[in-house]
Amino acid sequence: MTTDILMPKATAVWLVDNTSLTFEQIAEFCGLHPLEVKGIADGEVARDIRGADPIANGQLSREELDAAEKNAKHKLVALKSRHAEYLKPQKKAPRYTPVSRRQDRPDAIAWFLRNHPEVADAQLARILGTTKATIDQVRNRTHWNSANIKPVDPVTLGLSTQLELDAVVKKAADKKAKDDKRRGIVEPEGPTLMPASETGVIEDERPIEDHTAETVFEDEHDED
């Protein structure tokens, strides 16, 4: 089978109930396992599924079905479904940036380069709707407006949402962590205390002397 059909189990139910095709023929046409088709025939599988006529919905011709019923070795060839175009995954269109916001993209690029250099250029281009050439120009300070470019959060500029920004940063951070681990680079888990020899504070190890004042009691002499 070269064309995916709609509702494969429902189609298999209809073929089991209305044709003399073998389980193997039905299974191959519907993209199922022969045992699953046998389970449909035995009433153990897809009990509550209503059969779908592949001829009525334009997925199989009557001539093709007749040929398959006459020859158990004949493999059913599906017609190109009129719904096939709707089933194709739609390629996501490039992000559209309003003309009024396009002049702000270099500022957002500079913000990423300063605060999150781990974000790949491809991700940066996708979230900001820019090009790698523009990113390189900002990075190398060869952009025509380099003197006026200042790092600004893309969320503040309205070029992305906070959720999109967080997702891109997290993905880049996870990738960097994996790459560092692969290279044997381990980041410290938290802040550590520096030894006293480095901070310049030397502890005095001499015992502390007890300077507690002693009370002296003088005898009082009564004068005669």
XYZ file of C-alpha atoms in Angstrom:
224
model
C 0.000 0.000 0.000
C 1.464 3.326 -1.081
C -1.314 5.647 0.125
C -2.464 5.928 3.724
C -6.215 5.506 3.990
C -8.621 7.202 6.320
C -10.132 5.256 9.237
C -8.195 2.003 8.672
C -10.068 -0.033 11.321
C -13.465 1.146 10.127
C -12.444 0.283 6.569
C -11.266 -3.138 7.692
C -14.626 -3.720 9.414
C -16.461 -2.923 6.176
C -14.192 -5.147 4.072
C -14.572 -8.060 6.487
C -18.375 -7.734 6.469
C -18.912 -7.044 2.770
C -16.170 -8.795 0.791
C -14.465 -12.160 0.433
C -10.969 -10.750 0.721
C -8.417 -12.633 2.804
C -7.230 -11.320 6.144
C -3.817 -10.673 4.596
C -5.276 -8.581 1.771
C -7.346 -6.498 4.153
C -4.475 -6.135 6.616
C -2.064 -4.898 3.956
C -4.563 -2.462 2.493
C -5.538 -1.039 5.895
C -2.068 -1.103 7.432
C -3.079 -3.565 10.161
C -1.768 -6.920 11.358
C -3.536 -10.021 9.959
C -4.302 -11.174 13.499
C -5.996 -7.852 14.169
C -8.172 -8.364 11.083
C -8.956 -11.886 12.290
C -9.974 -10.387 15.630
C -12.347 -8.050 13.791
C -13.874 -11.029 11.970
C -14.250 -12.917 15.263
C -15.898 -9.939 16.945
C -13.061 -9.488 19.423
C -11.684 -6.256 17.971
C -13.414 -3.015 16.935
C -16.836 -4.141 18.148
C -18.197 -0.609 18.418
C -16.619 0.695 15.209
C -18.968 1.304 12.322
C -17.691 0.131 8.947
C -16.527 2.695 6.399
C -17.002 1.921 2.694
C -13.672 2.650 0.929
C -15.439 2.716 -2.446
C -17.980 5.314 -1.351
C -15.317 7.581 0.142
C -13.114 7.353 -2.938
C -10.256 5.273 -1.565
C -10.836 2.108 -3.583
C -12.327 1.392 -6.997
C -14.924 -1.335 -7.618
C -12.705 -2.809 -10.352
C -9.771 -3.089 -7.940
C -11.932 -4.774 -5.319
C -13.348 -7.262 -7.861
C -9.849 -8.153 -9.039
C -8.690 -8.780 -5.466
C -11.677 -10.971 -4.670
C -10.947 -13.147 -7.709
C -7.246 -13.515 -6.876
C -6.165 -13.995 -3.237
C -2.612 -12.955 -4.132
C -3.695 -9.647 -5.619
C -2.663 -6.636 -3.551
C -5.182 -3.876 -3.320
C -4.012 -0.524 -4.635
C -5.668 2.453 -3.014
C -6.805 5.462 -4.967
C -5.339 8.798 -4.047
C -7.730 10.102 -1.440
C -9.335 13.449 -2.056
C -8.516 14.132 1.571
C -4.797 13.406 1.113
C -3.856 17.064 0.808
C -5.416 17.782 4.188
C -3.429 14.964 5.790
C -0.050 16.315 4.707
C 1.837 17.997 7.546
C 1.780 21.717 7.017
C 5.174 23.367 7.005
C 5.274 26.115 9.556
C 5.516 29.474 7.866
C 8.328 31.826 8.872
C 7.456 34.155 11.708
C 5.991 37.390 10.416
C 7.304 40.516 12.054
C 5.386 43.772 11.586
C 7.287 46.470 9.719
C 7.150 48.706 12.787
C 8.987 46.050 14.809
C 11.623 44.978 12.288
C 13.998 47.761 13.257
C 14.014 46.360 16.808
C 15.333 42.923 15.833
C 19.045 43.881 16.003
C 18.481 44.983 19.625
C 16.887 41.621 20.419
C 19.728 39.790 18.680
C 22.263 41.731 20.752
C 20.335 40.790 23.912
C 20.540 37.093 23.043
C 24.236 37.289 22.144
C 25.020 38.945 25.468
C 22.739 36.982 27.805
C 22.276 33.613 26.083
C 25.148 32.924 23.674
C 24.314 29.205 23.923
C 21.217 29.726 21.751
C 21.987 28.541 18.224
C 21.697 30.956 15.304
C 18.975 28.802 13.739
C 16.845 29.057 16.893
C 17.544 32.759 17.117
C 16.512 33.314 13.503
C 13.315 31.323 14.041
C 12.105 33.061 17.191
C 12.925 36.577 15.982
C 12.019 36.095 12.323
C 15.445 37.231 11.202
C 18.314 35.783 9.132
C 21.694 34.303 10.004
C 23.344 37.046 7.976
C 21.815 39.711 10.218
C 22.860 37.783 13.323
C 26.454 37.630 12.059
C 26.419 41.347 11.319
C 25.279 42.170 14.856
C 27.791 39.725 16.337
C 30.701 41.093 14.293
C 29.518 44.698 14.637
C 29.340 45.129 10.869
C 25.641 45.997 10.913
C 24.894 49.337 9.289
C 23.328 50.572 12.549
C 25.830 49.062 14.978
C 26.435 52.385 16.743
C 22.809 52.523 17.867
C 22.199 48.838 18.681
C 21.598 48.152 22.362
C 20.550 44.815 23.964
C 16.825 44.760 24.716
C 14.672 41.829 25.867
C 12.697 40.489 22.854
C 9.605 40.117 25.039
C 9.740 43.807 25.877
C 10.081 44.582 22.171
C 7.067 42.426 21.361
C 9.073 40.094 19.104
C 8.292 36.957 21.127
C 6.231 35.788 24.073
C 7.730 34.890 27.433
C 6.776 31.244 26.912
C 8.573 31.123 23.555
C 11.639 32.780 25.028
C 11.748 30.397 28.012
C 11.363 27.376 25.738
C 14.231 28.439 23.458
C 16.552 29.223 26.366
C 15.761 25.932 28.124
C 16.324 23.896 24.976
C 19.675 25.590 24.359
C 20.724 25.143 28.007
C 19.866 21.436 27.951
C 21.866 20.939 24.758
C 24.849 22.808 26.214
C 24.710 20.687 29.377
C 24.739 17.487 27.302
C 27.615 18.732 25.164
C 29.621 19.760 28.242
C 28.999 16.385 29.850
C 30.157 14.639 26.684
C 33.375 16.679 26.757
C 33.857 16.019 30.463
C 33.167 19.596 31.551
C 31.365 19.639 34.893
C 29.937 22.845 36.281
C 30.055 23.313 40.073
C 26.717 22.537 41.679
C 26.756 25.619 43.889
C 28.912 28.337 45.457
C 31.893 27.128 47.424
C 33.875 28.817 50.193
C 37.402 29.930 49.358
C 40.209 28.839 51.713
C 41.422 31.392 54.182
C 44.848 31.464 52.511
C 43.182 32.895 49.386
C 40.925 35.364 51.147
C 43.810 36.779 53.232
C 42.155 35.962 56.526
C 44.498 33.921 58.730
C 43.020 32.411 61.826
C 44.993 32.759 65.059
C 45.478 29.265 66.431
C 46.924 30.412 69.760
C 44.802 29.555 72.802
C 42.687 32.345 74.134
C 43.987 33.623 77.482
C 41.599 34.058 80.358
C 41.763 37.701 81.395
C 38.995 37.480 83.943
C 39.755 39.988 86.633
C 40.383 38.577 90.043
C 38.665 40.241 92.969
C 41.006 41.058 95.830
C 39.480 41.249 99.226
C 41.411 43.380 101.785
C 41.111 42.831 105.513
C 39.513 45.653 107.312
C 41.299 46.600 110.559
C 39.363 48.219 113.352
C 41.281 51.082 114.884
C 41.509 51.073 118.589
